Amino acid sequence: QLLLEESGGGLVQSGGSLTLSCAATRSAFNTYAIAWYRQAPGKERELVAARDTSGATNYADSVKGRFTISGDNAKNTVSLQMNSLTVEDTAMYYCNLGIFFRGNYQTGGTWGQGTQVTVSS
């Protein structure tokens, strides 16, 4: 019954790479934009990257050039490829449903349960 389910988190050394996956139902994947957020201990949840159904994307300045968000129409999944990871990327990563409005992502309030990413020094 879950609309979103994250996977792919784990422990990785600084400078390494990791790919997260957000599995959605077919209807959700084809209807809504999907975004990745993250939240570190003691910090507010922040938008990392977002992708709408047309393929348009945007990224937080802190991950531009390092992270790539992409969709797989056959699998109804949205992936987040993370490269050159640093300890500051350590957080719980969440998948989210929303919309793009005038080029900006707006959350619709539906969240996955999250997957933990830990980057060691």
PDB file of C-alpha atoms in Angstrom:
ATOM      1  CA  GLN A   1       0.000   0.000   0.000  1.00  0.00           C
ATOM      2  CA  LEU A   2       3.044   2.280   0.214  1.00  0.00           C
ATOM      3  CA  LEU A   3       3.244   4.988  -2.450  1.00  0.00           C
ATOM      4  CA  LEU A   4       7.017   5.430  -2.022  1.00  0.00           C
ATOM      5  CA  GLU A   5       9.794   3.159  -0.788  1.00  0.00           C
ATOM      6  CA  GLU A   6      13.473   4.124  -0.572  1.00  0.00           C
ATOM      7  CA  SER A   7      16.465   1.803  -0.769  1.00  0.00           C
ATOM      8  CA  GLY A   8      20.213   1.906  -1.368  1.00  0.00           C
ATOM      9  CA  GLY A   9      21.461   3.664   1.740  1.00  0.00           C
ATOM     10  CA  GLY A  10      24.522   2.487   3.593  1.00  0.00           C
ATOM     11  CA  LEU A  11      28.011   3.283   4.831  1.00  0.00           C
ATOM     12  CA  VAL A  12      30.580   4.686   2.402  1.00  0.00           C
ATOM     13  CA  GLN A  13      33.986   6.319   2.750  1.00  0.00           C
ATOM     14  CA  SER A  14      34.574   9.971   1.930  1.00  0.00           C
ATOM     15  CA  GLY A  15      35.121  10.393  -1.807  1.00  0.00           C
ATOM     16  CA  GLY A  16      33.048   7.337  -2.644  1.00  0.00           C
ATOM     17  CA  SER A  17      29.753   6.907  -4.463  1.00  0.00           C
ATOM     18  CA  LEU A  18      26.312   5.588  -3.646  1.00  0.00           C
ATOM     19  CA  THR A  19      23.033   5.304  -5.561  1.00  0.00           C
ATOM     20  CA  LEU A  20      19.637   5.615  -3.900  1.00  0.00           C
ATOM     21  CA  SER A  21      16.388   4.400  -5.416  1.00  0.00           C
ATOM     22  CA  CYS A  22      12.807   5.532  -4.831  1.00  0.00           C
ATOM     23  CA  ALA A  23      10.226   2.995  -5.955  1.00  0.00           C
ATOM     24  CA  ALA A  24       6.787   4.446  -6.643  1.00  0.00           C
ATOM     25  CA  THR A  25       3.474   3.067  -7.796  1.00  0.00           C
ATOM     26  CA  ARG A  26       2.859   3.494 -11.513  1.00  0.00           C
ATOM     27  CA  SER A  27       0.115   6.057 -10.930  1.00  0.00           C
ATOM     28  CA  ALA A  28       2.243   8.128  -8.566  1.00  0.00           C
ATOM     29  CA  PHE A  29       5.269   8.005 -10.874  1.00  0.00           C
ATOM     30  CA  ASN A  30       3.246   9.220 -13.863  1.00  0.00           C
ATOM     31  CA  THR A  31       1.285  11.880 -11.976  1.00  0.00           C
ATOM     32  CA  TYR A  32       3.674  13.679  -9.621  1.00  0.00           C
ATOM     33  CA  ALA A  33       7.111  15.167  -9.542  1.00  0.00           C
ATOM     34  CA  ILE A  34       9.462  13.217  -7.269  1.00  0.00           C
ATOM     35  CA  ALA A  35      12.192  14.707  -5.127  1.00  0.00           C
ATOM     36  CA  TRP A  36      14.915  13.658  -2.732  1.00  0.00           C
ATOM     37  CA  TYR A  37      15.253  15.433   0.607  1.00  0.00           C
ATOM     38  CA  ARG A  38      17.691  14.813   3.427  1.00  0.00           C
ATOM     39  CA  GLN A  39      17.823  15.541   7.132  1.00  0.00           C
ATOM     40  CA  ALA A  40      20.898  15.347   9.336  1.00  0.00           C
ATOM     41  CA  PRO A  41      20.693  15.171  13.146  1.00  0.00           C
ATOM     42  CA  GLY A  42      19.875  18.576  14.606  1.00  0.00           C
ATOM     43  CA  LYS A  43      19.176  20.128  11.209  1.00  0.00           C
ATOM     44  CA  GLU A  44      16.057  20.906   9.203  1.00  0.00           C
ATOM     45  CA  ARG A  45      15.022  18.763   6.274  1.00  0.00           C
ATOM     46  CA  GLU A  46      16.373  20.190   3.004  1.00  0.00           C
ATOM     47  CA  LEU A  47      15.650  19.640  -0.676  1.00  0.00           C
ATOM     48  CA  VAL A  48      18.495  17.853  -2.467  1.00  0.00           C
ATOM     49  CA  ALA A  49      17.163  17.286  -5.991  1.00  0.00           C
ATOM     50  CA  ALA A  50      13.834  17.105  -7.817  1.00  0.00           C
ATOM     51  CA  ARG A  51      12.535  15.753 -11.108  1.00  0.00           C
ATOM     52  CA  ASP A  52       9.161  16.322 -12.763  1.00  0.00           C
ATOM     53  CA  THR A  53       7.324  14.022 -15.163  1.00  0.00           C
ATOM     54  CA  SER A  54       8.771  15.856 -18.177  1.00  0.00           C
ATOM     55  CA  GLY A  55      12.313  15.128 -17.019  1.00  0.00           C
ATOM     56  CA  ALA A  56      13.128  18.660 -15.881  1.00  0.00           C
ATOM     57  CA  THR A  57      15.386  18.718 -12.817  1.00  0.00           C
ATOM     58  CA  ASN A  58      16.838  21.053 -10.238  1.00  0.00           C
ATOM     59  CA  TYR A  59      19.468  20.645  -7.525  1.00  0.00           C
ATOM     60  CA  ALA A  60      20.604  22.210  -4.311  1.00  0.00           C
ATOM     61  CA  ASP A  61      23.774  24.248  -4.762  1.00  0.00           C
ATOM     62  CA  SER A  62      25.632  21.983  -2.342  1.00  0.00           C
ATOM     63  CA  VAL A  63      25.226  18.919  -4.593  1.00  0.00           C
ATOM     64  CA  LYS A  64      25.422  20.397  -8.104  1.00  0.00           C
ATOM     65  CA  GLY A  65      28.021  18.575 -10.156  1.00  0.00           C
ATOM     66  CA  ARG A  66      28.123  15.666  -7.692  1.00  0.00           C
ATOM     67  CA  PHE A  67      24.566  14.270  -7.579  1.00  0.00           C
ATOM     68  CA  THR A  68      22.298  13.250 -10.461  1.00  0.00           C
ATOM     69  CA  ILE A  69      18.569  12.541 -10.245  1.00  0.00           C
ATOM     70  CA  SER A  70      16.951  10.425 -12.959  1.00  0.00           C
ATOM     71  CA  GLY A  71      13.791   8.444 -13.639  1.00  0.00           C
ATOM     72  CA  ASP A  72      13.274   4.947 -15.019  1.00  0.00           C
ATOM     73  CA  ASN A  73       9.904   4.724 -16.761  1.00  0.00           C
ATOM     74  CA  ALA A  74       9.989   0.929 -16.982  1.00  0.00           C
ATOM     75  CA  LYS A  75      10.598   0.432 -13.260  1.00  0.00           C
ATOM     76  CA  ASN A  76       8.637   3.442 -11.930  1.00  0.00           C
ATOM     77  CA  THR A  77      11.679   4.507  -9.933  1.00  0.00           C
ATOM     78  CA  VAL A  78      13.642   7.700  -9.374  1.00  0.00           C
ATOM     79  CA  SER A  79      17.321   7.314  -8.556  1.00  0.00           C
ATOM     80  CA  LEU A  80      19.826   9.632  -6.937  1.00  0.00           C
ATOM     81  CA  GLN A  81      23.409   8.969  -8.020  1.00  0.00           C
ATOM     82  CA  MET A  82      25.762  10.485  -5.454  1.00  0.00           C
ATOM     83  CA  ASN A  83      29.461  10.958  -6.205  1.00  0.00           C
ATOM     84  CA  SER A  84      32.370  12.543  -4.334  1.00  0.00           C
ATOM     85  CA  LEU A  85      30.585  12.077  -1.038  1.00  0.00           C
ATOM     86  CA  THR A  86      31.722  13.949   2.062  1.00  0.00           C
ATOM     87  CA  VAL A  87      30.881  13.593   5.735  1.00  0.00           C
ATOM     88  CA  GLU A  88      28.523  16.570   5.344  1.00  0.00           C
ATOM     89  CA  ASP A  89      26.330  14.414   3.101  1.00  0.00           C
ATOM     90  CA  THR A  90      25.557  12.123   6.041  1.00  0.00           C
ATOM     91  CA  ALA A  91      21.789  12.208   6.603  1.00  0.00           C
ATOM     92  CA  MET A  92      18.543  10.341   6.369  1.00  0.00           C
ATOM     93  CA  TYR A  93      17.386  10.636   2.759  1.00  0.00           C
ATOM     94  CA  TYR A  94      13.670  10.768   1.947  1.00  0.00           C
ATOM     95  CA  CYS A  95      11.669  10.438  -1.243  1.00  0.00           C
ATOM     96  CA  ASN A  96       8.808  12.906  -1.728  1.00  0.00           C
ATOM     97  CA  LEU A  97       5.865  13.512  -4.076  1.00  0.00           C
ATOM     98  CA  GLY A  98       5.076  17.026  -5.251  1.00  0.00           C
ATOM     99  CA  ILE A  99       4.862  19.366  -8.226  1.00  0.00           C
ATOM    100  CA  PHE A 100       6.937  21.869 -10.146  1.00  0.00           C
ATOM    101  CA  PHE A 101       5.476  25.364 -10.199  1.00  0.00           C
ATOM    102  CA  ARG A 102       7.243  27.989 -12.302  1.00  0.00           C
ATOM    103  CA  GLY A 103      10.451  25.994 -12.156  1.00  0.00           C
ATOM    104  CA  ASN A 104      10.430  25.423  -8.394  1.00  0.00           C
ATOM    105  CA  TYR A 105       9.626  22.207  -6.574  1.00  0.00           C
ATOM    106  CA  GLN A 106       6.724  22.230  -4.133  1.00  0.00           C
ATOM    107  CA  THR A 107       6.157  19.322  -1.777  1.00  0.00           C
ATOM    108  CA  GLY A 108       2.795  17.601  -1.763  1.00  0.00           C
ATOM    109  CA  GLY A 109       3.293  16.177   1.717  1.00  0.00           C
ATOM    110  CA  THR A 110       3.657  12.474   0.828  1.00  0.00           C
ATOM    111  CA  TRP A 111       6.917  10.934   2.085  1.00  0.00           C
ATOM    112  CA  GLY A 112       8.741   7.642   2.038  1.00  0.00           C
ATOM    113  CA  GLN A 113      10.137   6.148   5.239  1.00  0.00           C
ATOM    114  CA  GLY A 114      13.729   7.149   4.464  1.00  0.00           C
ATOM    115  CA  THR A 115      17.089   5.456   3.958  1.00  0.00           C
ATOM    116  CA  GLN A 116      20.226   6.272   5.957  1.00  0.00           C
ATOM    117  CA  VAL A 117      23.426   7.442   4.253  1.00  0.00           C
ATOM    118  CA  THR A 118      26.556   7.603   6.402  1.00  0.00           C
ATOM    119  CA  VAL A 119      29.846   8.907   5.011  1.00  0.00           C
ATOM    120  CA  SER A 120      32.977   8.184   7.026  1.00  0.00           C
ATOM    121  CA  SER A 121      36.140  10.280   7.005  1.00  0.00           C
TER     122      SER A 121
END
